[in-house]
mmCIF file of C-alpha atoms and ligand atoms in Angstrom:
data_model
loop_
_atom_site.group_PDB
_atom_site.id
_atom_site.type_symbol
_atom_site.label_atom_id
_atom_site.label_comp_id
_atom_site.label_asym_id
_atom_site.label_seq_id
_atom_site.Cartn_x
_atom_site.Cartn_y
_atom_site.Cartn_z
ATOM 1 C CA UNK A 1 -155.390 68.327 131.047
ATOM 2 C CA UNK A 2 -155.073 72.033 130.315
ATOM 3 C CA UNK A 3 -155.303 73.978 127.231
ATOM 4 C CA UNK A 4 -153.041 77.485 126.875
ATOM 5 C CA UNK A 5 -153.011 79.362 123.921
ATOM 6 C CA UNK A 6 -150.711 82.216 122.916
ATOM 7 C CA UNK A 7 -150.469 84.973 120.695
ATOM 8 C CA UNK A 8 -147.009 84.158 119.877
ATOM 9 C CA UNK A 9 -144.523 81.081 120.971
ATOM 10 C CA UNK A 10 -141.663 82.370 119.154
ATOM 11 C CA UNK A 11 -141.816 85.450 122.086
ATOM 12 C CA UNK A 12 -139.938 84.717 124.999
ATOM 13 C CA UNK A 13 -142.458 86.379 127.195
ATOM 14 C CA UNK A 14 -144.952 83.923 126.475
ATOM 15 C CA UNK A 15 -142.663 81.126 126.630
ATOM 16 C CA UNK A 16 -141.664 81.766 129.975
ATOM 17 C CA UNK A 17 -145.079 82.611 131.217
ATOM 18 C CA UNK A 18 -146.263 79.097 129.778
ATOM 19 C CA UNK A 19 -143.547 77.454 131.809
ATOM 20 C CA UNK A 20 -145.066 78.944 134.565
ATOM 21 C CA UNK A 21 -147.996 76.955 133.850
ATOM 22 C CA UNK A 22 -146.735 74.082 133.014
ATOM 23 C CA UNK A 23 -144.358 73.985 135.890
ATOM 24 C CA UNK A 24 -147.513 74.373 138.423
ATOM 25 C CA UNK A 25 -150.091 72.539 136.524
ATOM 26 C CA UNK A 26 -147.416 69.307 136.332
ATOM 27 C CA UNK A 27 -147.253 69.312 140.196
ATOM 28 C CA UNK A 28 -150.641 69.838 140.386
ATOM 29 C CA UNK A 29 -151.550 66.702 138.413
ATOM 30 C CA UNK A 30 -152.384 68.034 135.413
ATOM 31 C CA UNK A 31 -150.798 68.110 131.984
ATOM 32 C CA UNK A 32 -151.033 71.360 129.670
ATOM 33 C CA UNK A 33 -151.762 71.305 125.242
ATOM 34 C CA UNK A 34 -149.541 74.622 124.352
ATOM 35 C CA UNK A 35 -151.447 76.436 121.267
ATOM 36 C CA UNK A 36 -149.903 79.588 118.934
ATOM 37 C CA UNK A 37 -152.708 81.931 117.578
ATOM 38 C CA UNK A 38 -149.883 83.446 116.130
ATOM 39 C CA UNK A 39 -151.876 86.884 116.712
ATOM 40 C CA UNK A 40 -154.333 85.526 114.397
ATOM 41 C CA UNK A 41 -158.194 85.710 115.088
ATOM 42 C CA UNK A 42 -159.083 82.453 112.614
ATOM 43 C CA UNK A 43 -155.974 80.346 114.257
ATOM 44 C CA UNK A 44 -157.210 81.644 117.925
ATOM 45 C CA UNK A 45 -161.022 80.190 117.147
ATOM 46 C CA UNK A 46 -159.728 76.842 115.906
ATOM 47 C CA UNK A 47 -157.324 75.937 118.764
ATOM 48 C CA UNK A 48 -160.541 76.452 120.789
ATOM 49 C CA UNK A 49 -162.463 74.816 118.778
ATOM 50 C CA UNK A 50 -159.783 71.864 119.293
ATOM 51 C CA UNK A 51 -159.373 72.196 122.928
ATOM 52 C CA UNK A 52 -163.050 72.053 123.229
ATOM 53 C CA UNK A 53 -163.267 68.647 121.290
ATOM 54 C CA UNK A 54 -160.277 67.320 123.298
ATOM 55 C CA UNK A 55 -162.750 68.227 126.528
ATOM 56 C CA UNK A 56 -159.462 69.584 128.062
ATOM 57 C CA UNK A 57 -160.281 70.234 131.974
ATOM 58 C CA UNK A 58 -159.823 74.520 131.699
ATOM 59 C CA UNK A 59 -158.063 77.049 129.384
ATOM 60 C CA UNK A 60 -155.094 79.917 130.303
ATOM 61 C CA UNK A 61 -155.814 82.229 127.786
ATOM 62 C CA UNK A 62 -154.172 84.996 126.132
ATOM 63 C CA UNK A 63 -155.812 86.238 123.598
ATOM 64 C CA UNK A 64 -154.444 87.488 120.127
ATOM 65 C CA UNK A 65 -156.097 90.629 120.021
ATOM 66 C CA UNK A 66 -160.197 91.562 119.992
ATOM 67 C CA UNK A 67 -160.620 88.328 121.097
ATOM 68 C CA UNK A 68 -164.009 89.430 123.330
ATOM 69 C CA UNK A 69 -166.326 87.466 121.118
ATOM 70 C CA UNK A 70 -164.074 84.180 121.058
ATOM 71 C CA UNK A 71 -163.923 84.460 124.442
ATOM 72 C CA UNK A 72 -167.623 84.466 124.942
ATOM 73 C CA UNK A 73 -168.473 81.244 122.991
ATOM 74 C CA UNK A 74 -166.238 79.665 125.538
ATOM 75 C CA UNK A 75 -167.727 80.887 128.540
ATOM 76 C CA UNK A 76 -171.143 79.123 127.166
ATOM 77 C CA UNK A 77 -169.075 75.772 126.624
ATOM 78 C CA UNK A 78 -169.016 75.627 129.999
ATOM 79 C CA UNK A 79 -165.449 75.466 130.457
ATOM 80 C CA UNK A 80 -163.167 76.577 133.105
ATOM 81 C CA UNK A 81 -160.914 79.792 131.797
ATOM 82 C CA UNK A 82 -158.567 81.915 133.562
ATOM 83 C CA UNK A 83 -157.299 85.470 131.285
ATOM 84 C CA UNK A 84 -153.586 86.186 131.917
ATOM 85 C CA UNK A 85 -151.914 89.118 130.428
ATOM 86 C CA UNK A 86 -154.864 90.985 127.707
ATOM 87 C CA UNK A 87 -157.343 92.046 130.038
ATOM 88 C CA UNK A 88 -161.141 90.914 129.412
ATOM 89 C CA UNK A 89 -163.029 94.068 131.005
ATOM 90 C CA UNK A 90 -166.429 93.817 132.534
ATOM 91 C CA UNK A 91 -166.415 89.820 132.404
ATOM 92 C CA UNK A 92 -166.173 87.892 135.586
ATOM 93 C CA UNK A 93 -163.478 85.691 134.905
ATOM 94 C CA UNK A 94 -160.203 85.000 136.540
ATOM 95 C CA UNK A 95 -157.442 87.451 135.659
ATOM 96 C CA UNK A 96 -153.802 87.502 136.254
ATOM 97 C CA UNK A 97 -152.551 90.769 134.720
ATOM 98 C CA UNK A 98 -149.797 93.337 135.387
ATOM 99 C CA UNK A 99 -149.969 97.184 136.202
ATOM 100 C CA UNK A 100 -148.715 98.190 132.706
ATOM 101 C CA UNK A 101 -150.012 101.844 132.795
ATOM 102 C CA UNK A 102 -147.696 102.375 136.148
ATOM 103 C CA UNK A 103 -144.653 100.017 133.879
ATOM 104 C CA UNK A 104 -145.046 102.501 131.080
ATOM 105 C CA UNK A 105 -144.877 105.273 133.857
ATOM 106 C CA UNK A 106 -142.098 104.345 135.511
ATOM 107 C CA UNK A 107 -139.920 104.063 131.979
ATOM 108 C CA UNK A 108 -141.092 107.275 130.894
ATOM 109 C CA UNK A 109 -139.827 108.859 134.086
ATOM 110 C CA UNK A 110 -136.602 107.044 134.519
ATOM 111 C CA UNK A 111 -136.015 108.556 131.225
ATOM 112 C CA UNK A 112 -136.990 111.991 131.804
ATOM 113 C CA UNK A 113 -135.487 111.876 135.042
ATOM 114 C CA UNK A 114 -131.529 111.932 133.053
ATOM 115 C CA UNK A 115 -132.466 114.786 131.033
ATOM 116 C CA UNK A 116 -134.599 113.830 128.252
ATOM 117 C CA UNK A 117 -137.006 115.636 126.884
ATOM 118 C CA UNK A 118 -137.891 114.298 122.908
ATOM 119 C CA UNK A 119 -138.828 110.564 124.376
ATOM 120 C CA UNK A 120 -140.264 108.650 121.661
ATOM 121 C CA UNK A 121 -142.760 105.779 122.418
ATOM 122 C CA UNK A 122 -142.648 102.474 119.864
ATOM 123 C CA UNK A 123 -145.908 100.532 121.104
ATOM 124 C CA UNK A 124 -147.120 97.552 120.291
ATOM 125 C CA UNK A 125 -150.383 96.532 118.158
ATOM 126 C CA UNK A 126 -152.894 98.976 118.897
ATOM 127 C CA UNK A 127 -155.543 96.614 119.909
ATOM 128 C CA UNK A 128 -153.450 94.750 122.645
ATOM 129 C CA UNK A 129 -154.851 96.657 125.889
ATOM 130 C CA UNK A 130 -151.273 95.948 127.912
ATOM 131 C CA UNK A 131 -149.967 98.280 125.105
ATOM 132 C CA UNK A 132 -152.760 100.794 125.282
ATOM 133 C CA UNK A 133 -152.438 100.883 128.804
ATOM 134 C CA UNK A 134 -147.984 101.117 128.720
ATOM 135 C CA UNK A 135 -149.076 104.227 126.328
ATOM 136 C CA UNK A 136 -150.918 106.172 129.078
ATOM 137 C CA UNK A 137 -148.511 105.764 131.488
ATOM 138 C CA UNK A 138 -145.502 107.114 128.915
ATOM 139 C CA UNK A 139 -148.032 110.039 128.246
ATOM 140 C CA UNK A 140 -148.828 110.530 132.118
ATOM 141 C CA UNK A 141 -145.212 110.525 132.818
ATOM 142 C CA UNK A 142 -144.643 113.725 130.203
ATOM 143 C CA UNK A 143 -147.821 115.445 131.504
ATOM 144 C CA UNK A 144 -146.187 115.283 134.672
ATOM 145 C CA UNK A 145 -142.925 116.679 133.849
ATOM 146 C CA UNK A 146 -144.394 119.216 131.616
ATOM 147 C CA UNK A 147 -143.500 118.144 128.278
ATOM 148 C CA UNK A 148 -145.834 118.676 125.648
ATOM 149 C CA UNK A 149 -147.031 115.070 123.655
ATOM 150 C CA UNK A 150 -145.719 114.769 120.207
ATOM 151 C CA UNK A 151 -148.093 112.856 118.175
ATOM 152 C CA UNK A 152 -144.589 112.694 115.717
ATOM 153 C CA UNK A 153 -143.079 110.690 118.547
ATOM 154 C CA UNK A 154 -145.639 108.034 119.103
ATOM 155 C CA UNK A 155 -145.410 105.303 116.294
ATOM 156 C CA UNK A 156 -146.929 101.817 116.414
ATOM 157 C CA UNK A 157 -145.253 97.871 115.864
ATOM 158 C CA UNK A 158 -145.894 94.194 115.882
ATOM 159 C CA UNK A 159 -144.060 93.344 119.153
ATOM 160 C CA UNK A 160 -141.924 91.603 116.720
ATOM 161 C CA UNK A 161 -137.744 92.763 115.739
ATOM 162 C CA UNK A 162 -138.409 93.665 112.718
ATOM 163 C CA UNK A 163 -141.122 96.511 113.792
ATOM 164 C CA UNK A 164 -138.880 97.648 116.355
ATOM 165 C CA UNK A 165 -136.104 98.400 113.621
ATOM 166 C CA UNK A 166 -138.174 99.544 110.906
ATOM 167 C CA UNK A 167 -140.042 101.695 113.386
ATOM 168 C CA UNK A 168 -136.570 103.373 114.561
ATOM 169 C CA UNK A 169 -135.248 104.124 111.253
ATOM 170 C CA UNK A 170 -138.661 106.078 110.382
ATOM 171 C CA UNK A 171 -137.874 108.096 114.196
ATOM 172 C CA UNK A 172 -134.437 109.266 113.160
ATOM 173 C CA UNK A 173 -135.409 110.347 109.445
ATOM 174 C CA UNK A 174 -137.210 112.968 112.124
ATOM 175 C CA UNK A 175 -135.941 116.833 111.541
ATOM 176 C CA UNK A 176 -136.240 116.755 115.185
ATOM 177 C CA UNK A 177 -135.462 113.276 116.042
ATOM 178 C CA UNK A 178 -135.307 112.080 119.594
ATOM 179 C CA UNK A 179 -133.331 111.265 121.962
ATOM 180 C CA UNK A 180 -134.733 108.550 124.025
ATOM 181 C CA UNK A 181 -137.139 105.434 123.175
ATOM 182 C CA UNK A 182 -139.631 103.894 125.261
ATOM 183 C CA UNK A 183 -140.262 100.512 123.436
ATOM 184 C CA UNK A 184 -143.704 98.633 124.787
ATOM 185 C CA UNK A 185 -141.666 95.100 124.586
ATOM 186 C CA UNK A 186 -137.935 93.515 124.423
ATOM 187 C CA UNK A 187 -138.005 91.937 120.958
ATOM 188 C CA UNK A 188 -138.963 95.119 119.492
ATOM 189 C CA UNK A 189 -135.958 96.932 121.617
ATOM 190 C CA UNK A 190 -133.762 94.605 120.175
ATOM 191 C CA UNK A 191 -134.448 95.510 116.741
ATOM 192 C CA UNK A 192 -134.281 99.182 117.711
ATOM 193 C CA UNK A 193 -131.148 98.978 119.210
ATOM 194 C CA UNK A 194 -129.603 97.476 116.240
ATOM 195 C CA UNK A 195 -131.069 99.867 113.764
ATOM 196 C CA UNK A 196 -129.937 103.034 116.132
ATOM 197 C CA UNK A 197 -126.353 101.402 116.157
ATOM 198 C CA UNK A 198 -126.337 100.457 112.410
ATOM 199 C CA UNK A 199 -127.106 104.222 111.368
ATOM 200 C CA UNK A 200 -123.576 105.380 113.619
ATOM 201 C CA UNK A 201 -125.374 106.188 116.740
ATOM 202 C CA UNK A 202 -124.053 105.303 120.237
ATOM 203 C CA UNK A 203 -126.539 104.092 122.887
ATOM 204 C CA UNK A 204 -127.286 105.475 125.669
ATOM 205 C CA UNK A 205 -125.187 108.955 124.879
ATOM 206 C CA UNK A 206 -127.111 109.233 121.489
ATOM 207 C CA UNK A 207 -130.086 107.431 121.918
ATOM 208 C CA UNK A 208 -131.622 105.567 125.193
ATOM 209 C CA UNK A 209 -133.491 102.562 124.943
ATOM 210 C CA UNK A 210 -135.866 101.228 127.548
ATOM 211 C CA UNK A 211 -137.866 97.896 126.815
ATOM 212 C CA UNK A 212 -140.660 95.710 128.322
ATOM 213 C CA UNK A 213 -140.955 92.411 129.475
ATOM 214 C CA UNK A 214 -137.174 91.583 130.655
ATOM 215 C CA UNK A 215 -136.603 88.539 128.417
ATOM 216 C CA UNK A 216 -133.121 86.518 129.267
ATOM 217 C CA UNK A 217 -131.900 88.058 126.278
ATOM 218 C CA UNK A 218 -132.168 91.939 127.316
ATOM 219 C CA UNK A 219 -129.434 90.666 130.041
ATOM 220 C CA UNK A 220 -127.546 89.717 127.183
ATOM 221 C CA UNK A 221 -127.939 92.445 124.299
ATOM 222 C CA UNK A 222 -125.355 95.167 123.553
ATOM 223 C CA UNK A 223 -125.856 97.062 125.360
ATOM 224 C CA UNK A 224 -127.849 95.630 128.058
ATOM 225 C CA UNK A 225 -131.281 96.623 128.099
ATOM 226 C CA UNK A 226 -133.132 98.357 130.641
ATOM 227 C CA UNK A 227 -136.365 97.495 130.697
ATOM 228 C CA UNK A 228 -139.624 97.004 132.993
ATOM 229 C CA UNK A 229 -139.684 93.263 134.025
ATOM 230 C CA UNK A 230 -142.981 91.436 134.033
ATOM 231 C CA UNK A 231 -143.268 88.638 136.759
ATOM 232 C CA UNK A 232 -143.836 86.049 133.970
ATOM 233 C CA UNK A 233 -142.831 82.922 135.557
ATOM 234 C CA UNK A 234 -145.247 84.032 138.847
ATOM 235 C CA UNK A 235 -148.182 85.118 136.165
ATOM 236 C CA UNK A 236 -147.882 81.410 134.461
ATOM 237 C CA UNK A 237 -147.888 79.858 137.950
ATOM 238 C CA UNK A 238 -150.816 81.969 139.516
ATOM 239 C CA UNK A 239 -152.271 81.427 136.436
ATOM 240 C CA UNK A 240 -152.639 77.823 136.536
ATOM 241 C CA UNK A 241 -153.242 77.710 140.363
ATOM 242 C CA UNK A 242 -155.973 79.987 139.902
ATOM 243 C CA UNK A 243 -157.550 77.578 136.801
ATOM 244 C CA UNK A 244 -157.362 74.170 138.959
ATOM 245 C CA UNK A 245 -158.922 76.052 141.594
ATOM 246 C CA UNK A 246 -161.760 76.534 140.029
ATOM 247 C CA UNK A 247 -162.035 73.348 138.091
ATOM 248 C CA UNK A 248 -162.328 71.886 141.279
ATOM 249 C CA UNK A 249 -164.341 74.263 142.654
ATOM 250 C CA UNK A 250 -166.411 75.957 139.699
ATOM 251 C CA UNK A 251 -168.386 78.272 142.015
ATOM 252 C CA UNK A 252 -165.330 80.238 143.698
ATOM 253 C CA UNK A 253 -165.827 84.203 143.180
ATOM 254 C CA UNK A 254 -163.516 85.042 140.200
ATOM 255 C CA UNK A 255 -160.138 86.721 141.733
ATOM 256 C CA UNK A 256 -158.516 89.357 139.651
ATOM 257 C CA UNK A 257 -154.941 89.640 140.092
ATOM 258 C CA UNK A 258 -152.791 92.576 139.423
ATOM 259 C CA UNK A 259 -148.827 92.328 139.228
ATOM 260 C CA UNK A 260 -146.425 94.684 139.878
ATOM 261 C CA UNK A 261 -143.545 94.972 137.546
ATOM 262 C CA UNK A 262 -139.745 96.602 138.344
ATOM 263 C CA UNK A 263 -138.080 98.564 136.131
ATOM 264 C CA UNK A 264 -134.560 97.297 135.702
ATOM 265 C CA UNK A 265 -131.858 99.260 134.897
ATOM 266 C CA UNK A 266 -129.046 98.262 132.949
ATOM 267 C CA UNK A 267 -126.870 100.251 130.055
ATOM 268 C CA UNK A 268 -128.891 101.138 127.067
ATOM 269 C CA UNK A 269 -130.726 103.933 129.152
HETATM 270 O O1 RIB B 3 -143.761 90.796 124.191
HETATM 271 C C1 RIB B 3 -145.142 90.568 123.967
HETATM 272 C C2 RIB B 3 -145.977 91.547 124.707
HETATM 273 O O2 RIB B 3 -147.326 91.191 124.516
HETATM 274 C C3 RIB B 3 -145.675 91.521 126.191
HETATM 275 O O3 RIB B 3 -145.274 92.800 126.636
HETATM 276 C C4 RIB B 3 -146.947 91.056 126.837
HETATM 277 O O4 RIB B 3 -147.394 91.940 127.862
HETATM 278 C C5 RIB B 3 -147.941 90.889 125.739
HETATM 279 O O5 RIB B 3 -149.057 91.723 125.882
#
């Protein structure tokens, strides 16, 4: 059996990343004990806790936030781990991550690229590193075009709707408000969207959205929602090939991986 836990179940990301795993772990033989930190430190340590007591064969882990030191006790228990999604710097561990610096980059630009210049960026929790990391790339992609950073323009969420639309309103109470969002997930787009469109605005021609993630709903929203798509099924099933791997061989070199994502391009930008 395998152990995943997951900052947040309710997120389709992570859902369909844990499919992933489940999908390849199931052909693989094994079966897979789905746990929600719920971005919670205290919940994170006791799932372990439990998954260590239930001796489950390895972990896919994605931690809640600075989960370094959790992360360490498990390495001494001796059991198998692979990191998917929040990086673990500097420890030897397998890794299935994305380039989010180059998916926060390539937003950034598709925005400036049809004439915006005030881009605000709504990121995520400050001490999730694919955030961090979606950040430098939205403030490479300015650098690059020449447009000064606003500190005004950079505000921070949960990854969750309501921060998305509570985070919006407070961007167009700005004298100068913008023009353009970059959003560092899809749930948080959402609520954007619906805040921008409750206070009379029309998007894209008043204010462009671009997400992260490419949930099935941002096919579905109103508009649709361009976004930069994560491989999340492929992450899930790397992830788990990569885990029985080294269960059943525990002295294979650690492999980090590092997807690609797309940006997608649909109405709301
Ligand atoms: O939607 C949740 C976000 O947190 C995703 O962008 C994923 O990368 C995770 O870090």
């Amino acid at each position: 059996s395998l152990g995943m836990i997951v900052p947040d179940a309710a997120n389709p990301f992570f859902a369909e990343v844990a499919r992933g795993v489940e999908t390849c772990a199931f052909s693989l033989g094994y079966t897979v004990i789905l746990c929600n930190s719920d971005g919670d430190l205290v919940r994170e340590q006791a799932y372990l806790d439990v998954l260590i007591e239930k001796r489950v064969d390895g972990i896919v882990f994605v931690a809640a936030g600075e989960s370094r030191d959790h992360f360490q006790s498990l390495l001494e228990q001796e059991i198998q781990v692979v990191v998917v999604d929040r990086d673990m710097p500097g420890l030897k561990v397998d890794c299935v991550l994305v380039d989010n610096y180059d998916g926060g980059l390539q937003a950034t630009a598709h925005l400036i690229h049809h004439g915006h210049r005030r881009i605000a960026c709504l990121a995520g929790p400050h001490e999730v590193t694919p955030s961090a990391d979606r950040v430098r790339g939205y403030r490479q992609a300015l650098a690059d075009a020449g447009i000064r950073f606003d500190p005004a323009l950079l505000v921070y969420g949960d990854f969750h709707t309501d921060s998305g639309y509570l985070a919006a309103a407070e961007l167009l109470e700005l004298p100068d408000r913008p023009t353009a969002i970059f959003v560092c997930n899809d749930l948080m787009a959402i609520g954007v969207m619906a805040a921008v469109q409750e206070a009379g605005l029309r998007i894209p021609r008043n204010m462009a959205v671009v997400g992260f993630d490419d949930i099935a709903l941002a096919s579905y929203s109103l508009p649709r929602l361009t976004t930069v798509a994560q491989p999340s099924q492929k992450m899930g099933e790397l992830a788990a090939q990569l885990l029985v791997a080294r269960i059943e061989n525990p002295d294979r070199s650690p492999e980090r991986h590092l997807l690609l994502t797309r940006l997608v391009v649909r109405e709301s930008a």
